[in-house]
Coordinates of C-alpha atoms in Angstrom, one line a residue:
M59 CA -13.7 15.0 1.8
D60 CA -14.6 12.6 -1.1
I61 CA -12.5 9.7 -2.4
R62 CA -10.9 11.8 -5.1
E63 CA -9.7 14.6 -2.7
A64 CA -8.6 12.0 -0.1
L65 CA -6.5 10.0 -2.5
M66 CA -5.0 13.2 -4.0
T67 CA -4.0 14.3 -0.5
L68 CA -2.6 10.9 0.4
T69 CA -0.5 10.5 -2.7
N70 CA 0.9 14.0 -2.8
S71 CA 2.4 13.4 0.6
Y72 CA 5.8 11.8 1.2
G73 CA 6.6 8.8 3.4
V74 CA 9.2 6.3 2.2
S75 CA 9.4 3.1 4.2
G76 CA 10.9 4.1 7.6
Q77 CA 9.8 7.7 7.2
E78 CA 6.1 7.2 7.7
Y79 CA 6.0 9.7 10.6
N80 CA 5.7 12.4 7.9
L81 CA 2.2 11.1 7.2
H82 CA 0.8 10.7 10.7
E83 CA -0.8 14.1 11.2
M84 CA -2.2 14.2 7.7
I85 CA -3.8 10.7 7.8
I86 CA -5.2 11.2 11.4
N87 CA -6.8 14.5 10.3
I88 CA -8.6 12.7 7.4
F89 CA -10.0 9.9 9.7
K90 CA -10.5 11.6 13.1
D91 CA -14.2 12.6 12.7
Y92 CA -15.2 9.0 11.9
V93 CA -13.5 6.8 14.5
D94 CA -13.9 6.1 18.2
S95 CA -10.2 6.2 19.0
T96 CA -6.8 6.6 17.4
E97 CA -3.4 5.1 18.4
I98 CA 0.1 5.4 17.1
D99 CA 2.1 2.3 18.2
S100 CA 5.8 2.1 18.9
L101 CA 6.6 1.1 15.4
G102 CA 4.6 4.0 13.8
N103 CA 1.4 2.1 12.7
I104 CA -1.7 4.2 13.0
I105 CA -4.5 2.1 14.5
F106 CA -8.1 3.5 14.1
F107 CA -10.9 1.8 16.1
K108 CA -14.6 1.5 15.6
K109 CA -16.6 -0.3 18.4
G110 CA -19.1 -3.0 17.3
T111 CA -22.2 -4.2 19.0
N112 CA -20.6 -7.4 20.3
D113 CA -20.0 -8.2 23.9
D114 CA -17.5 -11.0 23.3
G115 CA -14.6 -8.9 21.8
F116 CA -14.9 -10.3 18.3
K117 CA -12.4 -8.3 16.2
I118 CA -11.7 -7.7 12.5
M119 CA -8.4 -6.0 11.5
L120 CA -8.0 -4.4 8.1
A121 CA -4.5 -3.3 7.1
A122 CA -3.3 -1.0 4.3
H123 CA 0.3 0.1 4.2
M124 CA 1.0 3.8 4.1
D125 CA 4.7 3.6 3.1
E126 CA 6.0 4.1 -0.4
I127 CA 9.1 2.9 -2.3
G128 CA 12.0 5.4 -2.5
L129 CA 15.7 5.9 -2.3
M130 CA 18.4 6.5 0.4
V131 CA 21.6 8.5 0.3
T132 CA 24.7 6.2 0.3
K133 CA 27.5 8.6 -0.6
I134 CA 28.2 12.3 -1.0
E135 CA 30.8 12.8 -3.8
D136 CA 33.6 15.4 -3.6
N137 CA 31.9 17.2 -6.4
G138 CA 28.5 17.4 -4.6
F139 CA 26.7 14.6 -6.5
L140 CA 24.8 12.1 -4.4
R141 CA 24.9 8.3 -4.8
F142 CA 21.9 6.3 -3.6
A143 CA 20.3 2.9 -3.1
E144 CA 16.7 1.7 -3.3
V145 CA 14.3 1.4 -0.5
G146 CA 11.7 -1.2 -1.6
G147 CA 11.4 -2.5 -5.2
I148 CA 12.6 0.2 -7.5
D149 CA 12.9 -0.5 -11.3
P150 CA 16.1 1.5 -12.4
R151 CA 14.5 2.1 -15.8
T152 CA 11.9 4.3 -14.3
V153 CA 14.0 6.7 -12.2
V154 CA 16.3 8.3 -14.8
G155 CA 15.3 11.9 -15.4
Q156 CA 13.0 12.0 -12.3
E157 CA 12.8 15.0 -10.0
V158 CA 13.5 14.0 -6.4
L159 CA 13.3 15.5 -2.9
V160 CA 16.2 14.7 -0.5
H161 CA 14.8 14.7 3.1
G162 CA 17.8 16.0 5.0
S163 CA 17.7 18.5 7.8
K164 CA 15.9 20.5 5.2
V165 CA 14.2 19.2 2.0
I166 CA 16.6 19.6 -0.9
P167 CA 15.2 19.3 -4.5
G168 CA 17.3 17.5 -7.1
V169 CA 17.3 15.5 -10.3
I170 CA 18.5 12.0 -11.2
G171 CA 20.9 12.0 -14.1
T172 CA 23.0 9.5 -16.0
K173 CA 25.3 9.5 -19.1
P174 CA 23.9 11.1 -22.2
P175 CA 23.1 8.5 -24.9
H176 CA 25.6 10.1 -27.3
M177 CA 28.4 9.2 -24.9
I178 CA 27.5 5.6 -24.2
E179 CA 29.5 2.9 -26.0
K180 CA 27.4 0.5 -28.1
E181 CA 28.0 -2.5 -25.9
E182 CA 27.1 -0.5 -22.8
Q183 CA 23.8 0.6 -24.5
E184 CA 22.7 -3.0 -24.6
K185 CA 23.1 -3.4 -20.8
S186 CA 20.4 -2.6 -18.3
L187 CA 20.7 0.6 -16.3
K188 CA 21.8 0.2 -12.7
L189 CA 21.2 2.6 -9.8
K190 CA 24.9 2.6 -9.0
D191 CA 25.5 4.3 -12.3
M192 CA 23.2 7.2 -11.6
I193 CA 23.6 10.4 -9.6
I194 CA 21.5 13.0 -8.0
D195 CA 22.3 16.5 -8.8
T196 CA 21.1 19.2 -6.4
G197 CA 23.2 22.0 -7.7
Y198 CA 25.0 22.2 -4.3
S199 CA 28.7 21.9 -3.7
R200 CA 29.7 19.2 -1.3
E201 CA 30.8 21.9 1.2
N202 CA 27.3 23.3 1.3
L203 CA 25.3 20.1 0.8
I204 CA 26.8 18.3 3.9
K205 CA 25.3 21.0 6.0
Y206 CA 21.8 19.6 5.3
V207 CA 22.2 16.1 3.8
H208 CA 23.8 13.0 5.4
I209 CA 24.3 9.3 4.5
G210 CA 21.1 7.5 5.3
D211 CA 18.7 10.3 4.5
F212 CA 15.6 9.3 2.6
I213 CA 14.9 10.4 -1.0
S214 CA 11.4 10.5 -2.5
I215 CA 10.3 10.9 -6.1
K216 CA 8.7 14.3 -6.6
R217 CA 5.4 13.9 -8.3
E218 CA 1.9 15.3 -8.0
S219 CA -1.0 13.1 -8.8
M220 CA -3.3 14.0 -11.7
L221 CA -6.9 13.2 -12.7
L222 CA -7.4 11.4 -16.0
S223 CA -10.6 10.7 -17.9
N224 CA -13.1 8.0 -16.8
D225 CA -12.7 8.6 -13.1
R226 CA -9.0 7.6 -13.1
M227 CA -6.0 9.0 -11.3
A228 CA -2.3 8.6 -11.8
G229 CA 0.6 9.4 -9.5
K230 CA 3.3 8.0 -7.1
S231 CA 2.6 5.9 -4.0
M232 CA -0.8 4.7 -5.1
D233 CA 0.7 1.5 -3.8
D234 CA -0.7 1.5 -1.2
R235 CA -2.3 4.9 -0.4
V236 CA -5.2 3.5 -2.4
G237 CA -5.6 1.0 0.4
V238 CA -5.6 3.8 2.9
A239 CA -8.3 5.6 0.8
V240 CA -10.4 2.4 0.9
L241 CA -10.2 2.4 4.7
Y242 CA -11.3 6.1 4.7
D243 CA -14.3 5.4 2.5
L244 CA -15.0 2.3 4.6
V245 CA -15.0 4.0 8.0
K246 CA -17.5 6.6 6.6
R247 CA -19.8 3.8 5.6
L248 CA -19.4 2.0 9.0
N249 CA -20.8 5.2 10.6
S250 CA -24.2 4.6 9.0
I251 CA -24.6 0.9 9.8
K252 CA -24.6 -1.4 12.8
H253 CA -21.8 -4.0 12.8
Y254 CA -21.2 -6.8 15.2
P255 CA -17.3 -6.9 15.1
D256 CA -15.0 -4.4 16.7
V257 CA -13.1 -3.0 13.7
Y258 CA -9.5 -2.1 13.7
M259 CA -8.3 -0.2 10.6
V260 CA -4.5 -0.1 10.5
C261 CA -2.3 2.1 8.3
T262 CA 0.8 0.0 8.5
V263 CA 4.5 0.9 8.1
Q264 CA 7.4 -0.7 6.3
E265 CA 5.4 -3.1 4.1
E266 CA 7.7 -2.4 1.2
V267 CA 10.8 -3.6 3.1
T268 CA 9.8 -6.1 5.9
M269 CA 6.1 -6.1 6.5
S270 CA 7.0 -5.5 10.1
G271 CA 4.1 -3.0 10.7
A272 CA 1.5 -5.6 9.9
R273 CA 3.3 -8.2 12.0
T274 CA 3.5 -6.1 15.1
S275 CA 0.1 -4.5 14.9
A276 CA -1.6 -7.9 14.3
Y277 CA 0.3 -9.3 17.4
S278 CA -1.0 -6.4 19.5
I279 CA -4.6 -6.5 18.2
N280 CA -4.8 -10.3 17.8
P281 CA -7.9 -10.2 15.6
D282 CA -10.3 -13.0 14.8
I283 CA -10.1 -12.1 11.1
G284 CA -7.3 -10.3 9.3
I285 CA -7.8 -8.5 5.9
A286 CA -5.0 -6.9 3.9
I287 CA -6.0 -4.3 1.4
D288 CA -3.3 -3.7 -1.3
V289 CA -3.0 -3.3 -5.1
G290 CA -2.9 -5.9 -7.8
F291 CA -1.4 -5.8 -11.3
G292 CA -3.8 -3.9 -13.7
Y293 CA -4.2 -5.2 -17.2
T294 CA -2.4 -3.5 -20.1
P295 CA -2.0 -4.9 -23.6
E296 CA 1.4 -6.4 -23.1
L297 CA 0.3 -8.4 -20.1
K298 CA -1.8 -11.6 -19.9
K299 CA -5.4 -11.1 -18.8
S300 CA -5.3 -14.3 -16.8
E301 CA -2.5 -12.8 -14.6
T302 CA -4.0 -9.3 -14.2
L303 CA -7.0 -7.4 -13.0
I304 CA -9.2 -5.2 -15.2
L305 CA -9.6 -1.6 -14.1
G306 CA -13.1 -0.5 -13.2
K307 CA -14.3 -4.1 -12.7
G308 CA -14.0 -4.3 -8.9
P309 CA -11.4 -5.6 -6.5
G310 CA -9.5 -8.8 -6.9
I311 CA -10.4 -11.4 -4.2
T312 CA -7.2 -13.5 -3.7
L313 CA -7.2 -17.2 -4.0
G314 CA -4.1 -19.1 -2.7
G315 CA -2.3 -21.0 0.0
N316 CA -2.1 -18.0 2.3
I317 CA -5.8 -17.3 2.1
D318 CA -8.5 -18.6 4.4
N319 CA -10.9 -20.5 2.0
T320 CA -13.9 -20.2 4.3
L321 CA -13.6 -16.5 4.6
R322 CA -13.0 -16.1 0.9
K323 CA -16.2 -18.0 0.1
Q324 CA -18.1 -15.8 2.6
L325 CA -16.7 -12.6 1.0
I326 CA -17.8 -13.8 -2.5
E327 CA -21.3 -14.6 -1.2
V328 CA -21.5 -11.1 0.1
A329 CA -20.4 -9.7 -3.3
K330 CA -23.0 -11.7 -5.1
E331 CA -25.8 -10.9 -2.7
Y332 CA -25.2 -7.1 -3.0
N333 CA -24.3 -7.2 -6.8
I334 CA -20.8 -5.8 -6.1
P335 CA -18.4 -6.5 -9.0
Y336 CA -15.2 -8.5 -8.1
Q337 CA -12.5 -10.4 -9.8
H338 CA -10.3 -13.4 -8.9
S339 CA -6.6 -12.8 -8.1
I340 CA -4.5 -16.0 -8.2
E341 CA -1.6 -16.2 -5.8
P342 CA -0.5 -19.9 -5.3
G343 CA 2.4 -18.8 -3.1
P344 CA 3.1 -15.9 -0.7
T345 CA 1.1 -12.8 -1.6
G346 CA 3.8 -10.3 -0.9
T347 CA 1.4 -8.2 1.1
D348 CA 0.7 -7.5 4.8
G349 CA -1.6 -10.5 4.6
S350 CA 1.4 -12.9 4.7
A351 CA 2.6 -11.3 8.0
I352 CA -0.9 -11.2 9.6
Q353 CA -1.6 -14.8 8.8
I354 CA 1.3 -16.2 10.9
T355 CA 0.9 -13.9 13.9
K356 CA 0.6 -15.7 17.3
E357 CA -1.3 -18.9 16.8
G358 CA -2.3 -17.9 13.3
I359 CA -5.0 -15.6 12.0
P360 CA -7.6 -16.4 9.3
T361 CA -6.7 -13.9 6.6
L362 CA -8.0 -12.4 3.3
V363 CA -6.2 -10.3 0.8
I364 CA -8.1 -7.9 -1.4
S365 CA -6.4 -6.1 -4.3
V366 CA -7.4 -2.9 -6.0
P367 CA -6.4 -3.0 -9.7
L368 CA -3.4 -0.8 -10.5
R369 CA -1.4 -0.2 -13.6
Y370 CA 2.4 0.6 -13.8
M371 CA 3.2 -0.7 -10.3
H372 CA 6.3 0.7 -8.6
T373 CA 6.6 3.6 -10.9
S374 CA 5.8 7.3 -10.3
V375 CA 2.7 7.1 -12.5
E376 CA 0.8 4.3 -10.9
L377 CA -2.8 4.4 -12.2
V378 CA -6.1 3.4 -10.6
D379 CA -9.8 3.7 -11.3
L380 CA -11.6 5.4 -8.4
K381 CA -14.6 3.2 -8.9
D382 CA -12.6 0.2 -7.8
I383 CA -11.9 2.0 -4.5
R384 CA -15.6 2.5 -3.9
F385 CA -16.4 -1.1 -4.9
T386 CA -13.8 -2.3 -2.4
S387 CA -15.2 -0.3 0.5
I388 CA -18.8 -1.3 -0.3
L389 CA -17.8 -4.9 -0.4
L390 CA -15.9 -4.7 2.9
S391 CA -18.7 -2.7 4.7
N392 CA -21.2 -5.3 3.8
F393 CA -18.9 -8.2 4.7
I394 CA -18.4 -6.5 8.2
K395 CA -22.1 -5.9 8.6
N396 CA -22.9 -9.5 7.9
T397 CA -20.1 -11.1 9.9
K398 CA -20.7 -12.3 13.4
K399 CA -18.5 -15.4 13.5
I400 CA -16.4 -17.4 11.1
N401 CA -18.8 -20.0 9.8
Y402 CA -16.4 -23.0 9.8
S403 CA -18.0 -26.4 9.5
F404 CA -15.7 -29.4 9.8
V405 CA -16.7 -33.0 8.9
E406 CA -14.8 -36.0 9.9
E407 CA -13.8 -37.1 6.5
N408 CA -12.1 -33.8 5.8
L409 CA -9.8 -34.1 8.8
C410 CA -6.3 -35.5 8.6
Y411 CA -4.9 -37.7 11.3

């Protein structure tokens, strides 16, 4: 299975934060021929393991979250319409008119509706849409709908990914099934090289709501190095180039207070040595990724964050360039191949007392 097919399979599957168990079998089947062992922990993280050549237990953990943003049933109206709330960061402007799947005791298709524009007062037209003003119409009466759907059931946006020109793909849940695709391409590369570290590749749960999957898996693994693989804001004309990443130009290597500067420099040295394109992603504060959770686990873990450029984040048409996935996995495989220890060097004048 190549990157294109893997990403298509990953993004056409459904797993809202808290519902990632739907993805377990599919993801394990994609990875199983390339790893030494597989574990699903108590929270639902999938932990793939590749043994290194070391005899001292030196470990690298790479995390990519498999959950996606979605919705949840909050009320079943007397007329059969569903009210709902967001799971993760949903932009209300993007969900009107969408097809959805309600994951009850059976999967129920529906559509998200709101008032026709002809019937909206002028002052109301100038206000932003709110989820509380929208409904899901399944066609069912309340009497029949409550046989299958209950408050708290998850709802996902129904969308199949599509291939575009220039090796690009658009669809839902690219954030962060793209990261899972990077891990898949990476593990295939690791099978053809010798690497010193033991490598733990974790498909984490609940990043979009709490980052708890990264926190618990990092606590269990306790790696020497942590790397979060996520997506970064892709450039479009209405955005500033200085705040975005260009599609097709390689991953963004994050700079910021949450990032281990020594590891970042080592990663850039690897990119330069092997002529792998990369970009800088500036995050002065928290990164909003699994990296923030990994970094503060136990006594603290030196952590990197790598971002695959992505347009239209948190919509159902997130768009990526497949070349960036390959560039990211090539960079990581060479970093792992060349990493035996963290090359920290402290000099007295740099220490604070």
